[in-house]
XYZ file of C-alpha atoms in Angstrom:
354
model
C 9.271 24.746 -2.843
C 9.610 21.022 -1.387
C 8.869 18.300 -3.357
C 5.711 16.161 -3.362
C 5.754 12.856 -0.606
C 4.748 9.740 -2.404
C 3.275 7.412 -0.200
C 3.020 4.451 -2.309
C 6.676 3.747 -3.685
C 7.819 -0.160 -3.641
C 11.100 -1.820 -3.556
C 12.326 -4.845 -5.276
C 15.702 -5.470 -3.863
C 18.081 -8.335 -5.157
C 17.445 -10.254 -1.644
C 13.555 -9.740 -2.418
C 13.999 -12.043 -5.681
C 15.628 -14.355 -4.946
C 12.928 -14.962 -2.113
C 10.472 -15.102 -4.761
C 12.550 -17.656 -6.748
C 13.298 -20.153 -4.506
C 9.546 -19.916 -2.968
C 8.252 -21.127 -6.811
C 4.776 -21.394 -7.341
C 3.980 -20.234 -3.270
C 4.421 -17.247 -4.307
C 1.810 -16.380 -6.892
C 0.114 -14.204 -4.217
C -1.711 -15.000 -0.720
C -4.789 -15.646 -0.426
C -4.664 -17.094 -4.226
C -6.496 -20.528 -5.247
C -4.191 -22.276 -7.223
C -1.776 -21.165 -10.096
C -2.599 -17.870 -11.634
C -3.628 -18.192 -15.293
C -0.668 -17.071 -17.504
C -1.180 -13.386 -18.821
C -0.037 -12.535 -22.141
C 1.068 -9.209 -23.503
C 1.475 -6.480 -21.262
C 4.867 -5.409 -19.603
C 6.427 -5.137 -15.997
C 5.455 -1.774 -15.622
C 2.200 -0.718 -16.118
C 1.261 1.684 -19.408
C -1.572 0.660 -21.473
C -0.584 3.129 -23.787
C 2.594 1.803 -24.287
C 3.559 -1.080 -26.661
C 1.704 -4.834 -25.847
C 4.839 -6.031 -24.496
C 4.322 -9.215 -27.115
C 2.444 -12.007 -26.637
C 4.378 -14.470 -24.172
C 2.685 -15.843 -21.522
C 4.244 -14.247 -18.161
C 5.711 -16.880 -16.123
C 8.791 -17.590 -13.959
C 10.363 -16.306 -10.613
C 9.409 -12.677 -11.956
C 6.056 -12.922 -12.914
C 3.573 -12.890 -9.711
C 0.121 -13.048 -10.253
C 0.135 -13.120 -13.847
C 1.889 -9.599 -14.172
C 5.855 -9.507 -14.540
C 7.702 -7.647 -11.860
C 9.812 -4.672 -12.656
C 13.426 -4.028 -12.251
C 14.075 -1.836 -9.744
C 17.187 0.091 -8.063
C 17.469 2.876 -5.171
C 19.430 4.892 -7.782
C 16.403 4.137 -10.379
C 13.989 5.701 -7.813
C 15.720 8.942 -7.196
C 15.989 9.693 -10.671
C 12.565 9.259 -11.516
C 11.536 11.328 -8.298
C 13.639 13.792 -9.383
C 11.699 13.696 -12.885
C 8.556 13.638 -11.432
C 8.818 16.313 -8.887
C 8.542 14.249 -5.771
C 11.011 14.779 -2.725
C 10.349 11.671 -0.662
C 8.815 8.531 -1.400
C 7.875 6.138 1.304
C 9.066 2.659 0.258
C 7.105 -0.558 0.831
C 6.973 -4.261 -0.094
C 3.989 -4.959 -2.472
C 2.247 -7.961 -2.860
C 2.984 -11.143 -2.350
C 4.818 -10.046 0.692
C 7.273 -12.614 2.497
C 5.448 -15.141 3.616
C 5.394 -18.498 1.268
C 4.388 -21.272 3.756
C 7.623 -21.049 6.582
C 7.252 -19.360 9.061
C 10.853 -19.056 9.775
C 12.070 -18.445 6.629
C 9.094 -15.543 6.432
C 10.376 -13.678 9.827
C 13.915 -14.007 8.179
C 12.858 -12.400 4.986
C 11.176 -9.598 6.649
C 13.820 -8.825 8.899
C 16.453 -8.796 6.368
C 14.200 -6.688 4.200
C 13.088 -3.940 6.983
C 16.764 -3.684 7.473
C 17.708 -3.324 3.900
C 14.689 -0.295 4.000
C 16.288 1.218 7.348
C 19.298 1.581 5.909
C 18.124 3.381 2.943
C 16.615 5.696 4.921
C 19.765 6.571 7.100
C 21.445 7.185 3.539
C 19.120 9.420 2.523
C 16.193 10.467 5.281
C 15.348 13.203 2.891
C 14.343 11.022 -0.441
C 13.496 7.816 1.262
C 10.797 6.830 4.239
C 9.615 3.216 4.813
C 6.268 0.861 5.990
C 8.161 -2.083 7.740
C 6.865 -5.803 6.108
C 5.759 -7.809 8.540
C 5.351 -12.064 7.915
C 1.774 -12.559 8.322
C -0.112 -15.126 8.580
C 2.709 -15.669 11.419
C 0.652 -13.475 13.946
C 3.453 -13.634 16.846
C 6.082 -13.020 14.594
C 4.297 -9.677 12.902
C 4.176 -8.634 16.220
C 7.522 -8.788 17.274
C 8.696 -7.776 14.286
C 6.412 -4.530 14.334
C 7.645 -3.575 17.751
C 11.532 -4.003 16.299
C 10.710 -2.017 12.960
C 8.841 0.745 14.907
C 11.036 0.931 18.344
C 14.760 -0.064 16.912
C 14.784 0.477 13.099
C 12.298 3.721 13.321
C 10.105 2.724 10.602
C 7.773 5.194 8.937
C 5.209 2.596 10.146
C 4.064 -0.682 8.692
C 2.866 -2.496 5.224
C -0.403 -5.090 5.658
C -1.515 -6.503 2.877
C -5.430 -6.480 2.121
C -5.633 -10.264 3.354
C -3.030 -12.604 5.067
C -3.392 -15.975 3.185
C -7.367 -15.594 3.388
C -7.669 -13.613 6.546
C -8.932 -10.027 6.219
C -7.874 -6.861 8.760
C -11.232 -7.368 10.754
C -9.914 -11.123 11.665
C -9.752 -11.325 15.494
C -6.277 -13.256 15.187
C -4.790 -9.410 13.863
C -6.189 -7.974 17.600
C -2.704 -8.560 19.401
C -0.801 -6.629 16.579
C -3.347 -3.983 16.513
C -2.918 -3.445 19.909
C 0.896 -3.142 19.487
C 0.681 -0.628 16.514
C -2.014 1.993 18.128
C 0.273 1.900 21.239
C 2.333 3.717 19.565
C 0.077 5.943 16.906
C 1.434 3.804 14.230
C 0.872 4.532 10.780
C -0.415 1.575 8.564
C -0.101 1.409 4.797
C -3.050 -1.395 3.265
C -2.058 -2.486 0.089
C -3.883 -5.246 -1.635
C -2.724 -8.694 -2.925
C -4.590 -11.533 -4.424
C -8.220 -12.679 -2.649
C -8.954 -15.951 -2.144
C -10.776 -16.565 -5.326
C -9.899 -17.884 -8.927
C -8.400 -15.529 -10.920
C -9.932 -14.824 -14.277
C -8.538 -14.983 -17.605
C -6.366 -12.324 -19.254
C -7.164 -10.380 -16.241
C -4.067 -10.522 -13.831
C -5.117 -9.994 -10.557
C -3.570 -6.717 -9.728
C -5.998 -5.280 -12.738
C -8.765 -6.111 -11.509
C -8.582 -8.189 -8.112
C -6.978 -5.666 -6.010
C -9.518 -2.761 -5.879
C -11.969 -5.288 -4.540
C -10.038 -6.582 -1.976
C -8.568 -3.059 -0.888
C -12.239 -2.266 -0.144
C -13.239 -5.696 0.944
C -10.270 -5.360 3.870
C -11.139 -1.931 4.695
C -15.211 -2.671 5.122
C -14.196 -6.244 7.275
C -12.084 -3.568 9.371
C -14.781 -1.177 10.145
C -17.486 -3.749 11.027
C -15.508 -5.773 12.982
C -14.755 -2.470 15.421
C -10.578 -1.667 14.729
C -11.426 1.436 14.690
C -13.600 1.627 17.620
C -10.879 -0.073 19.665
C -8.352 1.589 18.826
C -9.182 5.354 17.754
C -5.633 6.623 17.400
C -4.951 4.047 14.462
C -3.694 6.016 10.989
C -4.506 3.883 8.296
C -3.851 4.719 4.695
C -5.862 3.025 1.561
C -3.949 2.078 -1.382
C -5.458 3.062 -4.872
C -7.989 5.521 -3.588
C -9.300 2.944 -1.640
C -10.451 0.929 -4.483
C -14.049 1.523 -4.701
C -14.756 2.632 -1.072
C -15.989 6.145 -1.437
C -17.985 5.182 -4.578
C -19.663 2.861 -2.615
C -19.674 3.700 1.397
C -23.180 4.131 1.812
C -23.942 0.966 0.667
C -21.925 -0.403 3.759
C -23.364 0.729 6.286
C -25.884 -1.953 5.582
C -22.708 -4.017 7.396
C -24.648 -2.633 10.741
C -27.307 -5.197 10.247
C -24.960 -8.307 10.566
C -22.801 -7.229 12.858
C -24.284 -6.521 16.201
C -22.511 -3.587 18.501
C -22.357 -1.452 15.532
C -24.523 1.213 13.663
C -24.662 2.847 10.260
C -23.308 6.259 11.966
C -20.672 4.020 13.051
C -19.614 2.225 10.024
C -19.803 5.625 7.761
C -18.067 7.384 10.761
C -15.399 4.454 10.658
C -14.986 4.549 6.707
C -14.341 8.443 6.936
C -11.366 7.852 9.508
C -9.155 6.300 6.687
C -6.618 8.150 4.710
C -6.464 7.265 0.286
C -3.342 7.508 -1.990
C -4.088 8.891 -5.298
C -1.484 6.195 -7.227
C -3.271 5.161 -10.486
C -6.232 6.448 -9.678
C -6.602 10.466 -9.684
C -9.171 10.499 -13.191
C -11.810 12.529 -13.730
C -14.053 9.824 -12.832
C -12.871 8.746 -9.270
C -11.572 12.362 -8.658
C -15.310 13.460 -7.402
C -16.073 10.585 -5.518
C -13.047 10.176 -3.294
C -13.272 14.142 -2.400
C -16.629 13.892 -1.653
C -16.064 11.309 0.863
C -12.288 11.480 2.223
C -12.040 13.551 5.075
C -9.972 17.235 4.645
C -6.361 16.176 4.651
C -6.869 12.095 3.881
C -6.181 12.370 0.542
C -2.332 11.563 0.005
C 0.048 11.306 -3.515
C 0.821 8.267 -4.306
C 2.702 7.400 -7.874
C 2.919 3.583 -7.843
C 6.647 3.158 -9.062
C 8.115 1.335 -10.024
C 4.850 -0.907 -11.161
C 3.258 2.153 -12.904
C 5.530 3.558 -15.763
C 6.900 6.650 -15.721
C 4.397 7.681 -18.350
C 1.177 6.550 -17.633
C 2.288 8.136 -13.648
C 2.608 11.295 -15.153
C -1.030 11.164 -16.968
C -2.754 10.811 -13.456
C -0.379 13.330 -12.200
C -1.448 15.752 -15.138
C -5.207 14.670 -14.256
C -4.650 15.405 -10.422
C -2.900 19.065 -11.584
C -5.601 20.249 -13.738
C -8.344 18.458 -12.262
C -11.589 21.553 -11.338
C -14.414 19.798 -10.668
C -16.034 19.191 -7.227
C -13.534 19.486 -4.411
C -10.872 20.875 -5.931
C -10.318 23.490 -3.840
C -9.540 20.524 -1.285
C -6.543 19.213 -3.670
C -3.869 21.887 -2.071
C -2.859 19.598 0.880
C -2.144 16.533 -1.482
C 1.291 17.044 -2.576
C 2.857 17.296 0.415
C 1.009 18.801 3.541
C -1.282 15.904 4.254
C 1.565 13.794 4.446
C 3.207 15.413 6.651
C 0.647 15.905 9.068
C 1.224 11.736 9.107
C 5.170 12.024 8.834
C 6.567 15.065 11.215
C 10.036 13.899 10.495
C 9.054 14.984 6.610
C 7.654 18.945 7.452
C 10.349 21.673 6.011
C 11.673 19.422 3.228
C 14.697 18.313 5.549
C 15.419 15.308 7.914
C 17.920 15.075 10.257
C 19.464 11.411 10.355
C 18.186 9.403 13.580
C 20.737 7.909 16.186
């Protein structure tokens, strides 16, 4: 039986670090207002049941946002896929992305990086897919670079982060690179990074920040008519969506202040996105996010290498033996979902692309 697809799998490369490094404090996360607060305790990858990780503030080239950033290798990957059951996992770029004030310097990064990812992928099509990074807030060059990723390198489709430096998916400056991506059926991966807001203390914002600004991101979207524009866009929410389905019909109130719309519309426009189940397939969340994703829009997602091993395989035990409401929706979420998305991924094989 083929493995499960993971959907939300990062990469830290070398390159990627060094990038990080030399950008310094521009790289505590977009979108961020000022330094993040030092964190203490805790360790790169994420297991609260696992030991504190001391008490040393987490700072330096490998510690964005507060959190320190795991070590990570290709070789690293397979093994724990192999561990965990999981045939192909589709790699991306997490927050903070590439772009850390130049707009040069960010087309560089993400063209060095997309090609690092393609290459992985012609190694092994079978374990490895990829979301192309693109250098936003540099609009032109996330379009260009989308068009090479998709058209030359073949990419799986393409990363956006939740917000680009303070600008959220709805923003009418994202219209020509929407228009680029549902020309061609893309696929789009939303993970979030850091909103635009202070960051609290002893809560590093991928804790707590990024759930609200997954679902802040995806609301702006709908209102602002993406979806309406461009039907044929596949767009996949990271973290169950953060608290999206807990919460959609509260948004449709978004019809009042944004003329052109409806609360059909907006609900209608919420139920076209897809959700990855990394850290988030509980008991709790499980009944929401069935009751509102659409058959076949719930995806696995695992998180590595930021979510240990162990507290990965928790969710993954609460995901298997999860019976409550929906459940009998859950069959399509190792694998078939995801391939409905990723044709190249049906029958467990991939022939290598010219």
């Amino acid at each position: 039986m083929p493995g499960k697809i993971d959907v939300h799998q990062h990469l830290l490369p070398p390159r990627y670090f060094e990038a990080l490094a030399a950008a310094g404090s521009q790289a505590m996360g977009a979108g961020a207002q000022g330094d993040a607060p030092a964190a203490t305790g805790g360790s790169a990858q994420w297991d609260p049941w696992g030991g504190s990780g001391g008490t040393t503030p987490r700072r330096g080239p490998r510690a964005i946002g507060g959190w320190l950033m795991p070590e990570w290798s290709p070789r690293a990957a397979i093994e724990m896929m192999d561990e965990a059951g999981i045939e192909t996992g589709m790699l991306s770029i997490s927050a903070p992305g590439v772009h850390f004030g130049d707009d040069a310097a960010a087309r560089e990064l993400a063209r060095e990086l997309n090609d690092y990812q393609a290459e992985l992928v012609r190694e092994a099509p079978d374990r490895f897919g990829h979301f192309a990074v693109l250098p936003l807030p540099d609009f032109d060059g996330a379009v260009a670079e989308a068009v090479r990723a998709l058209d030359e390198l073949h990419a799986d489709g393409v990363l956006l982060l939740s917000n680009a430096h303070g600008r959220y998916l709805g923003d009418p400056a994202y219209e020509p690179l929407w228009a680029e991506l549902a020309a061609r059926s893309a696929v789009v991966f939303v993970h979030p990074t850091a909103p635009p807001i202070t960051q609290l203390p002893g809560m590093p914002t991928a804790l707590l920040d990024f759930p609200f600004d997954t679902t802040r991101t995806a609301v702006d979207l709908v209102a602002h008519g993406v979806f309406d524009r461009y039907p044929n866009l596949r767009v996949i929410l990271s973290h169950a969506g953060g608290f999206l389905p807990y919460a959609a019909s509260r948004f449709s109130a978004a019809a009042m202040f944004n003329p052109g719309t409806t609360p059909e519309r907006i609900q209608a426009g919420l139920r076209k996105f897809y959700f990855d189940t990394a850290l988030s397939a509980s008991p709790t969340s499980l009944p929401s996010l069935l009751a509102f994703a659409e058959p076949g829009h719930v995806l696995y997602g695992s998180d590595f290498p930021y979510a240990h091993p162990d507290w990965t395989a928790r969710f993954d035990h609460d995901l298997d033996t999860y019976d409550g409401p929906g459940a009998e929706r859950l069959g399509d979420v190792r694998r078939t979902a995801a391939e409905q998305l990723f044709p190249r991924l049906a029958n467990g094989g991939v022939p290598r692309r010219q």
